[in-house]
mmCIF file of C-alpha atoms in Angstrom:
data_model
loop_
_atom_site.group_PDB
_atom_site.id
_atom_site.type_symbol
_atom_site.label_atom_id
_atom_site.label_comp_id
_atom_site.label_asym_id
_atom_site.label_seq_id
_atom_site.Cartn_x
_atom_site.Cartn_y
_atom_site.Cartn_z
ATOM 1 C CA MET A 10 123.239 99.768 163.709
ATOM 2 C CA ALA A 11 125.240 101.387 160.920
ATOM 3 C CA ARG A 12 123.958 104.770 159.817
ATOM 4 C CA ALA A 13 123.487 105.706 156.174
ATOM 5 C CA VAL A 14 123.815 109.471 156.616
ATOM 6 C CA THR A 15 127.198 111.195 156.435
ATOM 7 C CA LEU A 16 127.241 114.910 157.291
ATOM 8 C CA ILE A 17 129.693 117.037 155.322
ATOM 9 C CA ARG A 18 131.361 120.237 156.467
ATOM 10 C CA SER A 19 133.671 122.612 154.601
ATOM 11 C CA ALA A 20 136.352 124.826 156.075
ATOM 12 C CA ALA A 21 135.733 127.133 153.103
ATOM 13 C CA LEU A 22 132.222 127.977 154.393
ATOM 14 C CA SER A 23 131.242 129.924 157.494
ATOM 15 C CA ASP A 24 130.836 127.964 160.714
ATOM 16 C CA VAL A 25 128.087 130.366 161.880
ATOM 17 C CA ALA A 26 125.324 128.059 160.624
ATOM 18 C CA GLU A 27 124.159 125.478 163.174
ATOM 19 C CA TYR A 28 124.080 122.651 160.637
ATOM 20 C CA ALA A 29 126.220 120.753 158.161
ATOM 21 C CA TYR A 30 126.140 122.214 154.658
ATOM 22 C CA ALA A 31 125.698 118.864 152.909
ATOM 23 C CA ALA A 32 124.946 115.217 153.582
ATOM 24 C CA THR A 33 125.254 111.981 151.646
ATOM 25 C CA ALA A 34 123.819 108.486 151.769
ATOM 26 C CA PRO A 35 125.235 105.440 149.988
ATOM 27 C CA ALA A 36 123.588 104.051 146.865
ATOM 28 C CA ASP A 37 122.104 101.101 148.795
ATOM 29 C CA ALA A 38 120.304 103.321 151.313
ATOM 30 C CA ARG A 39 116.511 103.405 151.372
ATOM 31 C CA LEU A 40 115.330 107.010 151.186
ATOM 32 C CA ILE A 41 112.297 108.103 153.203
ATOM 33 C CA PHE A 42 110.491 111.254 152.094
ATOM 34 C CA LEU A 43 108.277 112.616 154.835
ATOM 35 C CA ALA A 44 105.264 114.797 154.269
ATOM 36 C CA GLY A 45 105.323 118.058 156.158
ATOM 37 C CA ALA A 46 104.943 117.357 159.874
ATOM 38 C CA CYS A 47 102.323 119.718 161.231
ATOM 39 C CA PRO A 48 101.482 120.772 164.799
ATOM 40 C CA LEU A 49 98.365 118.620 164.986
ATOM 41 C CA ASP A 50 97.166 116.362 167.790
ATOM 42 C CA GLU A 51 95.661 112.898 167.277
ATOM 43 C CA ASP A 52 92.253 114.468 166.592
ATOM 44 C CA GLY A 53 93.686 116.708 163.850
ATOM 45 C CA SER A 54 93.395 119.903 165.875
ATOM 46 C CA THR A 55 96.168 122.492 165.754
ATOM 47 C CA VAL A 56 98.003 122.590 169.096
ATOM 48 C CA ALA A 57 99.768 125.491 170.797
ATOM 49 C CA VAL A 58 97.826 128.184 168.933
ATOM 50 C CA GLY A 59 99.924 131.353 168.719
ATOM 51 C CA ASP A 60 103.046 129.582 170.100
ATOM 52 C CA TYR A 61 105.883 129.072 167.605
ATOM 53 C CA ALA A 62 107.982 126.962 169.980
ATOM 54 C CA GLY A 63 105.029 124.805 171.022
ATOM 55 C CA GLN A 64 104.021 124.166 167.431
ATOM 56 C CA ALA A 65 107.613 123.355 166.447
ATOM 57 C CA ALA A 66 107.815 120.847 169.304
ATOM 58 C CA GLN A 67 104.604 119.126 168.183
ATOM 59 C CA ALA A 68 105.808 119.046 164.573
ATOM 60 C CA VAL A 69 109.048 117.381 165.729
ATOM 61 C CA GLU A 70 107.085 114.783 167.697
ATOM 62 C CA ASN A 71 104.827 114.072 164.723
ATOM 63 C CA MET A 72 107.900 113.755 162.507
ATOM 64 C CA ARG A 73 109.417 111.258 164.986
ATOM 65 C CA THR A 74 106.220 109.205 164.811
ATOM 66 C CA ALA A 75 106.323 109.128 161.002
ATOM 67 C CA LEU A 76 110.012 108.194 161.049
ATOM 68 C CA VAL A 77 109.397 105.282 163.436
ATOM 69 C CA ALA A 78 106.573 104.040 161.204
ATOM 70 C CA ALA A 79 109.080 104.052 158.309
ATOM 71 C CA GLY A 80 111.757 102.238 160.323
ATOM 72 C CA ALA A 81 113.899 105.296 161.025
ATOM 73 C CA SER A 82 114.765 107.883 163.682
ATOM 74 C CA LEU A 83 115.959 111.473 163.859
ATOM 75 C CA GLN A 84 119.522 110.172 163.478
ATOM 76 C CA ASP A 85 118.584 108.911 160.004
ATOM 77 C CA VAL A 86 117.369 112.302 158.731
ATOM 78 C CA ILE A 87 119.521 113.636 155.897
ATOM 79 C CA SER A 88 117.914 117.088 155.478
ATOM 80 C CA THR A 89 115.102 119.282 156.777
ATOM 81 C CA ARG A 90 113.065 122.278 155.739
ATOM 82 C CA VAL A 91 111.425 124.357 158.478
ATOM 83 C CA LEU A 92 108.508 126.508 157.329
ATOM 84 C CA VAL A 93 107.319 129.284 159.640
ATOM 85 C CA ALA A 94 104.284 131.455 158.921
ATOM 86 C CA SER A 95 105.771 134.808 159.870
ATOM 87 C CA THR A 96 107.669 137.763 158.487
ATOM 88 C CA ARG A 97 109.489 138.248 161.790
ATOM 89 C CA ARG A 98 112.978 136.767 162.013
ATOM 90 C CA GLU A 99 112.489 136.250 165.771
ATOM 91 C CA ASP A 100 109.610 133.847 165.115
ATOM 92 C CA LEU A 101 111.676 131.858 162.625
ATOM 93 C CA VAL A 102 114.554 131.617 165.107
ATOM 94 C CA THR A 103 112.183 130.494 167.886
ATOM 95 C CA ALA A 104 110.874 127.611 165.771
ATOM 96 C CA TRP A 105 114.352 126.788 164.450
ATOM 97 C CA GLN A 106 115.851 126.498 167.928
ATOM 98 C CA VAL A 107 113.294 123.863 168.932
ATOM 99 C CA VAL A 108 114.002 121.843 165.789
ATOM 100 C CA ARG A 109 117.767 122.286 166.113
ATOM 101 C CA ASP A 110 117.730 121.198 169.757
ATOM 102 C CA ALA A 111 115.726 118.076 168.891
ATOM 103 C CA PHE A 112 118.480 116.937 166.527
ATOM 104 C CA GLY A 113 121.329 117.478 169.006
ATOM 105 C CA ASP A 114 124.693 116.551 167.488
ATOM 106 C CA HIS A 115 123.034 115.283 164.303
ATOM 107 C CA ASP A 116 123.002 118.758 162.744
ATOM 108 C CA VAL A 117 121.636 117.942 159.295
ATOM 109 C CA PRO A 118 121.547 120.378 156.394
ATOM 110 C CA SER A 119 118.449 122.506 156.791
ATOM 111 C CA THR A 120 116.552 125.373 155.261
ATOM 112 C CA LEU A 121 114.559 127.807 157.404
ATOM 113 C CA MET A 122 111.863 129.733 155.544
ATOM 114 C CA GLY A 123 109.309 132.375 156.405
ATOM 115 C CA VAL A 124 106.067 131.806 154.516
ATOM 116 C CA THR A 125 102.812 133.720 154.342
ATOM 117 C CA VAL A 126 100.413 130.942 155.302
ATOM 118 C CA LEU A 127 100.312 127.220 156.053
ATOM 119 C CA GLY A 128 97.535 124.723 155.410
ATOM 120 C CA TYR A 129 95.715 124.268 158.719
ATOM 121 C CA ASP A 130 93.774 126.781 160.814
ATOM 122 C CA ASP A 131 96.121 128.571 163.246
ATOM 123 C CA GLN A 132 99.165 126.685 161.896
ATOM 124 C CA LEU A 133 102.468 128.513 162.320
ATOM 125 C CA VAL A 134 105.089 125.779 161.750
ATOM 126 C CA GLU A 135 105.631 122.836 159.402
ATOM 127 C CA LEU A 136 108.659 120.571 159.234
ATOM 128 C CA GLU A 137 109.714 118.574 156.152
ATOM 129 C CA ALA A 138 112.440 115.928 156.156
ATOM 130 C CA VAL A 139 114.192 113.286 154.115
ATOM 131 C CA ALA A 140 115.812 110.304 155.844
ATOM 132 C CA ALA A 141 118.086 107.475 154.683
ATOM 133 C CA VAL A 142 118.420 104.026 156.247
ATOM 134 C CA LEU A 143 120.394 100.866 155.595
ATOM 135 C CA ASP A 144 118.056 97.881 155.865
ATOM 136 C CA SER A 145 120.737 95.185 155.785
#
């Protein structure tokens, strides 16, 4: 299946970042805007309390489920935003590494942010994404 997402890199920007700096999708692509994927189980309970990596992993799995329901996969994601409830850089990096590893070679543009609080009890991580697919 042809992919709609094209990742863009620039030799004028640092290669330290573990993601492309931009991405495009053609005009005929269907965009999918995902709500923030949270570290919740099927019952709506927060999983992996106190565990940044565990919560990031659950958020990725919940994002995969939402993508499949929309007719997409991780390879169709065009950008992400990773929200981590912490002021410690180490916690942000822990969550980021789980998300980054889930995407493998499809290193989409991403923003990693430390925030003061997230919406659910004991929630430490939330993952937002936009995807693009070609339906034809």
